[in-house]
CSV table of C-alpha atoms and ligand atoms in Angstrom, one decimal:
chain,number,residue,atom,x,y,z
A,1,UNK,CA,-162.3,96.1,35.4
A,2,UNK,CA,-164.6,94.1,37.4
A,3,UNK,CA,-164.2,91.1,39.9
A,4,UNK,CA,-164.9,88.6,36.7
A,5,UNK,CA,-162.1,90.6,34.8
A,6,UNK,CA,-159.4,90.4,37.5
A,7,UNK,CA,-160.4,86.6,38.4
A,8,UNK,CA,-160.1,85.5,34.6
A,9,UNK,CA,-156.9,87.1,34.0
A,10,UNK,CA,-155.1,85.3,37.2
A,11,UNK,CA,-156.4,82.0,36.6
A,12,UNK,CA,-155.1,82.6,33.1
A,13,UNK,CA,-151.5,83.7,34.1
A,14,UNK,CA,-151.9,81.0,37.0
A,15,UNK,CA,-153.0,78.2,34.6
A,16,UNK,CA,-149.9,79.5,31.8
A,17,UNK,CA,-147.3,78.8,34.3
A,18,UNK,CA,-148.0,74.8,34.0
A,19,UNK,CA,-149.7,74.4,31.0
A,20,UNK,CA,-148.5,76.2,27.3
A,21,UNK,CA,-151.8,78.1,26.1
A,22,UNK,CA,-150.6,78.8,23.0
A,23,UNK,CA,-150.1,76.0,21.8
A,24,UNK,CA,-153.4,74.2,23.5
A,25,UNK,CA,-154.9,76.5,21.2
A,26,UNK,CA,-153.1,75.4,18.3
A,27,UNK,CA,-153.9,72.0,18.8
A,28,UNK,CA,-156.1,69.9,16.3
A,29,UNK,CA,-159.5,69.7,17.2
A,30,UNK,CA,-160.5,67.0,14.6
A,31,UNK,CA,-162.2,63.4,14.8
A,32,UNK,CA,-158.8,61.7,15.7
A,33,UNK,CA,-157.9,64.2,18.1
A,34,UNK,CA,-161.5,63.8,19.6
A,35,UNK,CA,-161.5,60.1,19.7
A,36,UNK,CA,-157.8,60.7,21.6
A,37,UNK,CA,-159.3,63.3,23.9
A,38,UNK,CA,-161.9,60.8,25.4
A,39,UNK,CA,-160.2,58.0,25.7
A,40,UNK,CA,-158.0,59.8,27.8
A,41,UNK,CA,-160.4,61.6,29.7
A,42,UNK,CA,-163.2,59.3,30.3
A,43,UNK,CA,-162.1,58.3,33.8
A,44,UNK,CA,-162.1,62.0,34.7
A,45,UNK,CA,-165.3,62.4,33.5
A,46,UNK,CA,-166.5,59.2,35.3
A,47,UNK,CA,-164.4,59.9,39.4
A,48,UNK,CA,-164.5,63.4,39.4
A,49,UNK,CA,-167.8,65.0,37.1
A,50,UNK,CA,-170.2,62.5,37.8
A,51,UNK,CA,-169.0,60.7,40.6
A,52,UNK,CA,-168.9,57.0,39.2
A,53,UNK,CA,-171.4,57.5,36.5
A,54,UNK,CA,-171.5,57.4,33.1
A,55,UNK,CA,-172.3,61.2,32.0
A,56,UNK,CA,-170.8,63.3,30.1
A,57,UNK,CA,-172.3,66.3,30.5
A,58,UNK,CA,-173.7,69.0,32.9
A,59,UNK,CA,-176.2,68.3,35.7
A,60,UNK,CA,-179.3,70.5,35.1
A,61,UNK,CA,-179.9,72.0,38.9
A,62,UNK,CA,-183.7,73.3,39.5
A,63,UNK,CA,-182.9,74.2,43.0
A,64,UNK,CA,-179.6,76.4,42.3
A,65,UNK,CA,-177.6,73.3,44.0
A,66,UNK,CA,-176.0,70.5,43.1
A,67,UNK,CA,-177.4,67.3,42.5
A,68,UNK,CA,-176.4,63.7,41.3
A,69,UNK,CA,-179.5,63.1,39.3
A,70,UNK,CA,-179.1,67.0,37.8
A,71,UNK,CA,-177.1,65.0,35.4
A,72,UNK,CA,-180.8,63.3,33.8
A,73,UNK,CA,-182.1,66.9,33.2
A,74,UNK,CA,-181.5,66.4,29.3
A,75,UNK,CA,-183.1,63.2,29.1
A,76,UNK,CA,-185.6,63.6,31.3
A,77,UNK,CA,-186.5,66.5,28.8
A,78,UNK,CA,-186.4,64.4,26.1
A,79,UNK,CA,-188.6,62.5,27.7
A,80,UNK,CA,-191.3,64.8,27.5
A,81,UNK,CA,-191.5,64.9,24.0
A,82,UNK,CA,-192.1,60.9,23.6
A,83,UNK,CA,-195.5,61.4,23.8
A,84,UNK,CA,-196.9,58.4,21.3
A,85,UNK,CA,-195.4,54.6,21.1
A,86,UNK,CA,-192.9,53.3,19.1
A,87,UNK,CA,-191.5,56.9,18.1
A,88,UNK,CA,-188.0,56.6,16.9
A,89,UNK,CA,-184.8,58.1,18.6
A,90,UNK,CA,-181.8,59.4,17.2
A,91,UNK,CA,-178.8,60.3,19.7
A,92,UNK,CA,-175.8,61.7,18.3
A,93,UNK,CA,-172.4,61.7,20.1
A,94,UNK,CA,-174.2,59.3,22.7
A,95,UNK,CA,-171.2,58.9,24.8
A,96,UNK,CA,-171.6,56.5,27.1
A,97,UNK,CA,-175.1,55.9,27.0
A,98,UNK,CA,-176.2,57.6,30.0
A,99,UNK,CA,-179.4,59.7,28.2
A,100,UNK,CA,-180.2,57.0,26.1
A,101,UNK,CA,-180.4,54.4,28.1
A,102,UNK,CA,-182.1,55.9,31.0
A,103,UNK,CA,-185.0,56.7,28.1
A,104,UNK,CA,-184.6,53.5,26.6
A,105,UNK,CA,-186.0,51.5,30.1
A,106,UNK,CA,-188.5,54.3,30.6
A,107,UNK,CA,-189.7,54.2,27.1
A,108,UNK,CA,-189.6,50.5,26.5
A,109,UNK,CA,-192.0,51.3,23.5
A,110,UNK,CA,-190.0,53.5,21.7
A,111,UNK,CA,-187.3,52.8,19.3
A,112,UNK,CA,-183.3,54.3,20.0
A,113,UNK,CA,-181.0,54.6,17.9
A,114,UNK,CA,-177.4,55.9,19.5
A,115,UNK,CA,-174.4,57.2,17.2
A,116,UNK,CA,-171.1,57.8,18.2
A,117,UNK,CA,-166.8,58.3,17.1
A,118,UNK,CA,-165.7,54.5,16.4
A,119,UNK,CA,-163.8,54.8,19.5
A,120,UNK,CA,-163.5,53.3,23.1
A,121,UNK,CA,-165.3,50.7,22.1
A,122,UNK,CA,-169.0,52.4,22.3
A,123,UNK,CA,-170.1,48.9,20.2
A,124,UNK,CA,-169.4,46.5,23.7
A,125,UNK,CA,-172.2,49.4,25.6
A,126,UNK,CA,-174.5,47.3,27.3
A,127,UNK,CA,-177.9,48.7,26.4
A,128,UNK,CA,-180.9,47.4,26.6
A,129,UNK,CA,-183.0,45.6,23.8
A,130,UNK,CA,-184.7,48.6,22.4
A,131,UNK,CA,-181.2,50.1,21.4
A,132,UNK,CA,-179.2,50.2,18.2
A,133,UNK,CA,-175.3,51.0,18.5
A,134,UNK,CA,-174.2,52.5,15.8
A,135,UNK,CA,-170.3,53.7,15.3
A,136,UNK,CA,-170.1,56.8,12.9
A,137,UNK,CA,-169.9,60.6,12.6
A,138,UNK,CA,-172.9,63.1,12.6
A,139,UNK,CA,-171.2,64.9,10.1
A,140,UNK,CA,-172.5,62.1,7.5
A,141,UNK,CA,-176.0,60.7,8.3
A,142,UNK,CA,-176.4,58.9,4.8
A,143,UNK,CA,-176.0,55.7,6.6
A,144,UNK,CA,-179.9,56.4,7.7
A,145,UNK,CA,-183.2,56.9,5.0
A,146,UNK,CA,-184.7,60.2,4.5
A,147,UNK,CA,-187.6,60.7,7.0
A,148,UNK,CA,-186.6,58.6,9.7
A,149,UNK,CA,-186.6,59.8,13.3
A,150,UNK,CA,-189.5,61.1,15.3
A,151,UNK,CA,-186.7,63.0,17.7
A,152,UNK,CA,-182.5,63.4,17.4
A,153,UNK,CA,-180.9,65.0,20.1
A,154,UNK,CA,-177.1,65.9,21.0
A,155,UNK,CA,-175.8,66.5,24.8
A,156,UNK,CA,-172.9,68.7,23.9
A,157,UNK,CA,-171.6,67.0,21.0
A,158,UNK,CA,-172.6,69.4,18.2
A,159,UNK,CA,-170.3,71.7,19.4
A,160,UNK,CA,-167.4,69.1,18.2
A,161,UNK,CA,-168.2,69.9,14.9
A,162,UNK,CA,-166.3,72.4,12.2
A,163,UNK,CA,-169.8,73.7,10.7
A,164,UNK,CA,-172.9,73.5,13.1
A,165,UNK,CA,-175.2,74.2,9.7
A,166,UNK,CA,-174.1,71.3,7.8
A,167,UNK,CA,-174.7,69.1,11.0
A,168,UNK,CA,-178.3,70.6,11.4
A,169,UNK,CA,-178.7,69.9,7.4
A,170,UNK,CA,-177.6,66.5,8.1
A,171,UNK,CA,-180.0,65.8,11.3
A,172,UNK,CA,-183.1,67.9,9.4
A,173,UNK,CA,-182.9,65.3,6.6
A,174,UNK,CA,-183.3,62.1,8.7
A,175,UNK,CA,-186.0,63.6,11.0
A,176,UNK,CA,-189.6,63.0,9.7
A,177,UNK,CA,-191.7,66.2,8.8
A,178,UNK,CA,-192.7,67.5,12.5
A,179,UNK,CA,-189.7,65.8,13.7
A,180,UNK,CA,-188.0,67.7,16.4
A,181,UNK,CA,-184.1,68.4,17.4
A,182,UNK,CA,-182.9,68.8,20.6
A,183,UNK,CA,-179.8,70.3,21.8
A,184,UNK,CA,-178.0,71.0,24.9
A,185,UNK,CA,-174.7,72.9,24.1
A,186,UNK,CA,-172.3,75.7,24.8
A,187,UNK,CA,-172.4,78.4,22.9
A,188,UNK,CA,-170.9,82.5,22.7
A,189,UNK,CA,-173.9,84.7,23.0
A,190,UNK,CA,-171.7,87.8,21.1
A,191,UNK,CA,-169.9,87.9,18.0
A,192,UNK,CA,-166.2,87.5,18.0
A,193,UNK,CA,-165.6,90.9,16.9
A,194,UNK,CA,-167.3,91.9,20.2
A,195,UNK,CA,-165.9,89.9,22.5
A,196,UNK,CA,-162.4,91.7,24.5
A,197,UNK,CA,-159.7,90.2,23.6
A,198,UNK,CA,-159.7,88.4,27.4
A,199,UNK,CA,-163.3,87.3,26.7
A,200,UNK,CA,-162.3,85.8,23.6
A,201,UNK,CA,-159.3,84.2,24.9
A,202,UNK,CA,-161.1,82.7,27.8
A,203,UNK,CA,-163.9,81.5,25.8
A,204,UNK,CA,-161.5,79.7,23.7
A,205,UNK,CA,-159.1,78.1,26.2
A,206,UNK,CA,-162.1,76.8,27.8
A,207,UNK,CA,-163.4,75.0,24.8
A,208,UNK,CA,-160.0,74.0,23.4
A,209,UNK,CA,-159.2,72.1,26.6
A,210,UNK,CA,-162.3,70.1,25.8
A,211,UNK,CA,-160.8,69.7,22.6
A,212,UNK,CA,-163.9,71.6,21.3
A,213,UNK,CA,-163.0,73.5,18.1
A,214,UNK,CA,-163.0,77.5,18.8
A,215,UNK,CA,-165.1,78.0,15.5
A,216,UNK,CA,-168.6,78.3,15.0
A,217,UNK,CA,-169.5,79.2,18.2
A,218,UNK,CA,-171.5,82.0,18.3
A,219,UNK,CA,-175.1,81.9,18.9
A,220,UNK,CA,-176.4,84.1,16.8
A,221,UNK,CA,-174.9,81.9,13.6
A,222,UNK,CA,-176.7,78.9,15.2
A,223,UNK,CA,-180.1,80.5,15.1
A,224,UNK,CA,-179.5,81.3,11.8
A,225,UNK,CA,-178.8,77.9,10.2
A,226,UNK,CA,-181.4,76.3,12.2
A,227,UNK,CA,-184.2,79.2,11.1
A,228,UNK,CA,-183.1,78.7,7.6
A,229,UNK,CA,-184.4,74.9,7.5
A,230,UNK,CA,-186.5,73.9,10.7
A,231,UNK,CA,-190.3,75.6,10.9
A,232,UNK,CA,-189.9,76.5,14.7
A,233,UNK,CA,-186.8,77.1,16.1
A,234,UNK,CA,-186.8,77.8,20.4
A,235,UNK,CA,-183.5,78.7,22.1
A,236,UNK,CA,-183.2,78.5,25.9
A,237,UNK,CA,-180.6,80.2,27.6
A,238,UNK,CA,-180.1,77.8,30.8
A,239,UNK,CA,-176.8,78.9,31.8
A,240,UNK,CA,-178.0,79.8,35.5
A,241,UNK,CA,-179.1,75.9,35.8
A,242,UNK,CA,-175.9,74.6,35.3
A,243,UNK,CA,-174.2,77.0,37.4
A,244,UNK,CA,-174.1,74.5,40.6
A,245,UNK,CA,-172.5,71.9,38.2
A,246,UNK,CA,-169.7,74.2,37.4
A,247,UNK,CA,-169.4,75.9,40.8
A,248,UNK,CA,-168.6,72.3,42.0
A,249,UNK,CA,-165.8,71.6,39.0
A,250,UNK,CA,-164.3,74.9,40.0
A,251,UNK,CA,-163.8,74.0,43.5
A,252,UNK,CA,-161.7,70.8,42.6
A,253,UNK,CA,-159.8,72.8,39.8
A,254,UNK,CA,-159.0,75.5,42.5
A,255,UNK,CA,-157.9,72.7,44.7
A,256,UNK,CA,-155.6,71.6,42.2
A,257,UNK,CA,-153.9,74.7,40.8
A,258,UNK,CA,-153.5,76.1,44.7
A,259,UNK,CA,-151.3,72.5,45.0
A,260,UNK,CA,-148.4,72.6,43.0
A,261,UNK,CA,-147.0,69.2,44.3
A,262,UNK,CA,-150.9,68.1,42.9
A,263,UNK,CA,-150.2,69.7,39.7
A,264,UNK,CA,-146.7,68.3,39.1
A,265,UNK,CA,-147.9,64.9,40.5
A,266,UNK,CA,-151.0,64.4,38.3
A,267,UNK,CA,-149.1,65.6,34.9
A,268,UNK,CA,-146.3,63.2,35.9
A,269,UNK,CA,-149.0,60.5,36.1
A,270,UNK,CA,-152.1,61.4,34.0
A,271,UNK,CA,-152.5,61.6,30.2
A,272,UNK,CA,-152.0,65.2,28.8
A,273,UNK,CA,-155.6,65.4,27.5
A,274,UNK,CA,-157.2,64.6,31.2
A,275,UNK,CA,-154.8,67.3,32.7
A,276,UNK,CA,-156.4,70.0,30.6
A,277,UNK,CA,-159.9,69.2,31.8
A,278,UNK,CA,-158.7,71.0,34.9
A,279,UNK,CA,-158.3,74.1,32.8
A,280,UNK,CA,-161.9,73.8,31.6
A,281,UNK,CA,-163.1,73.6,34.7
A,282,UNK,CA,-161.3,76.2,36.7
A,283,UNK,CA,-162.4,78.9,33.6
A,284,UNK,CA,-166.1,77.9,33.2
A,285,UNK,CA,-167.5,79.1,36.7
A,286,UNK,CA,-166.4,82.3,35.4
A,287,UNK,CA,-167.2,82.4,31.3
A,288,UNK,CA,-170.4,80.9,32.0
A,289,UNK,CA,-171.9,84.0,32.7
A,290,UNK,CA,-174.6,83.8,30.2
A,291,UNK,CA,-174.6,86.6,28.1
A,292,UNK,CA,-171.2,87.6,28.0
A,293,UNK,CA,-168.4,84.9,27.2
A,294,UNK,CA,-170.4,81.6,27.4
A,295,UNK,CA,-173.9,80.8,27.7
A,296,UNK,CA,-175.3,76.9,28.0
A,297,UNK,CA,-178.8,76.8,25.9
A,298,UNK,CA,-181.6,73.8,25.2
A,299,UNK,CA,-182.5,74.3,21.5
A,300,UNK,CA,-185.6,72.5,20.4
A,301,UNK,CA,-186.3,73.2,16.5
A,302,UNK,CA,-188.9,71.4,14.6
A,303,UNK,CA,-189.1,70.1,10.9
B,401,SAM,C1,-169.3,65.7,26.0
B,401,SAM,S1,-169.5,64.1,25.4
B,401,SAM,C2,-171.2,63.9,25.6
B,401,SAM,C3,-171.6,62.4,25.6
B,401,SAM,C4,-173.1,62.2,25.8
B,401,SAM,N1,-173.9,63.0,24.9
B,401,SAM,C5,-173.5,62.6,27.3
B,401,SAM,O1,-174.3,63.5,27.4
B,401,SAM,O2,-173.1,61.9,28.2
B,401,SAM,C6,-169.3,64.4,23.6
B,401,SAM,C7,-169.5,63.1,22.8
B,401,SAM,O3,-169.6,63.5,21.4
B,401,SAM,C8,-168.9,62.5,20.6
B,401,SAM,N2,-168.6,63.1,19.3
B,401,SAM,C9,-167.8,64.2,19.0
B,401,SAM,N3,-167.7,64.4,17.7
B,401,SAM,C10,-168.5,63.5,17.1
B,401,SAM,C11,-168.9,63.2,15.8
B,401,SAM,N4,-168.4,64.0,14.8
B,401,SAM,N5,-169.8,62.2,15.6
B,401,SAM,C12,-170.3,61.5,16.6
B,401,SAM,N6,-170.0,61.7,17.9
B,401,SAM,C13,-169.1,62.7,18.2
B,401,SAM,C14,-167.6,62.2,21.5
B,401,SAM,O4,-167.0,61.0,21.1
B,401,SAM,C15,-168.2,62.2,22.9
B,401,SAM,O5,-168.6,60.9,23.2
């Protein structure tokens, strides 16, 4: 067994003496659930991952430390592929507008488009002019015409979804031949049926306290549906980039589950759903290792 072994085990046991695993597992991971799951958790997301700001997402580190702007890494990529004016923009599970409005005011030529849940009122977003709200799920894109975005990209959304292949079907019809997808996302870099049955278990506690379903995860699959449609498919493993991100979440969540009193005080006061985030982010440190349990990747397929 090595130090990764013996580390994941005891936060496990650790973690199983406040919060019931089994049946986080069990738990529904469906729109509803989702939609409960953030409005719960946003003010986690907003004090304790990004320190007061609006993302929802890892902070891309080039320096192997952590950063407050690491958090535009995904846009700022996106950014590099608006390379004509007035292209059109497709964000799914836009959040709370952090990427798309930080390329919205540095593209004011271009043309956004931001989809997510009818939930938490994501309508009432301020956003700037060149910026259409739009409530709805990515499983169902027929609200849009054939051919219609130069770009779509998802900041750890996709993963939400039940069958990765039907979403990429759904985003490949709306994007206009030479259109390109963008993805930053979670994903298992081995096959269930390889993974130990700690590795498997780790990987899905992590995700399930995100309310992240634990199907359709593995990486391999996701390569697969996107060669099937898309001309060029690029996958990135970027794991070691958001490393100081999550070396920073698992100093808070070790705080937390070394505190009992913290533990007890914060269940007695905080949502279920938010307490769970700490469980997520005391495992990830570890899972994240990149081509073991969990590996974080920028996908960038074109039509
Ligand atoms: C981790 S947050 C990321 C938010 C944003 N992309 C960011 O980077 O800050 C995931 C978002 O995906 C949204 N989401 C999950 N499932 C969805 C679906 N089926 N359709 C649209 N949005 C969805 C959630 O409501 C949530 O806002």
């Amino acid at each position: 067994m090595n130090f990764q072994t013996w580390e994941i085990e005891d936060r496990l046991r650790l973690m199983g003496k406040y919060f019931d695993l089994d049946a986080l597992l069990a738990k529904d991971t469906d729109n509803g659930a989702v939609e409960q799951y953030y409005r719960k958790s946003d003010f986690f997301y907003k004090l304790v991952l990004s320190r007061g700001g609006r993302a929802i997402h890892m902070g891309i580190s080039e320096d192997g430390s952590y950063h407050k702007d690491d958090y535009l890494g995904q846009a700022r990529f996106v950014g590099t592929l608006l390379d004509r004016p007035s292209m059109s923009v497709l964000e799914v599970g836009a959040g709370r507008l952090f990427n798309t409005r930080y390329l919205a005011e540095e593209f004011p030529g271009c043309h956004f488009t931001a989809l997510d849940l009818p939930n938490r009122k994501f309508l009432k977003n301020r956003a700037p002019s060149n910026v259409q709200l739009i409530e709805g799920d990515y499983n169902d894109l027929s609200i849009f015409p054939e051919n219609s975005f130069d770009v779509v990209f998802g900041v750890e959304t996709i993963c939400y979804a039940e069958s990765k292949e039907h979403v990429f079907k759904e985003i490949h019809r709306v994007l206009k031949p030479g259109g390109r997808l963008v993805v930053f996302d979670g994903y298992e870099p081995k096959p269930q049926e390889e993974m130990t049955e700690l590795e498997h278990r780790a990987s899905a506690v992590a995700f399930a306290a995100m309310c992240v379903t634990q199907n359709d995860n593995y990486l391999g699959n996701i390569r697969k549906y996107l060669e099937a449609s898309y001309s060029k498919v690029e996958i990135t493993d970027i794991t070691r980039k958001v490393r100081p991100t999550l070396r920073r979440l698992d100093r808070i969540c070790s705080y937390y589950f070394m505190h009992p009193w913290l533990i007890r005080f914060s269940k007695k006061f905080f949502p279920a759903d938010a307490n769970l985030n700490s469980i997520a982010g005391w495992l990830m440190f570890l899972t994240a290792d990149g081509d073991n349990i969990n590996q974080y990747d920028r996908i960038v397929a074109v039509k």
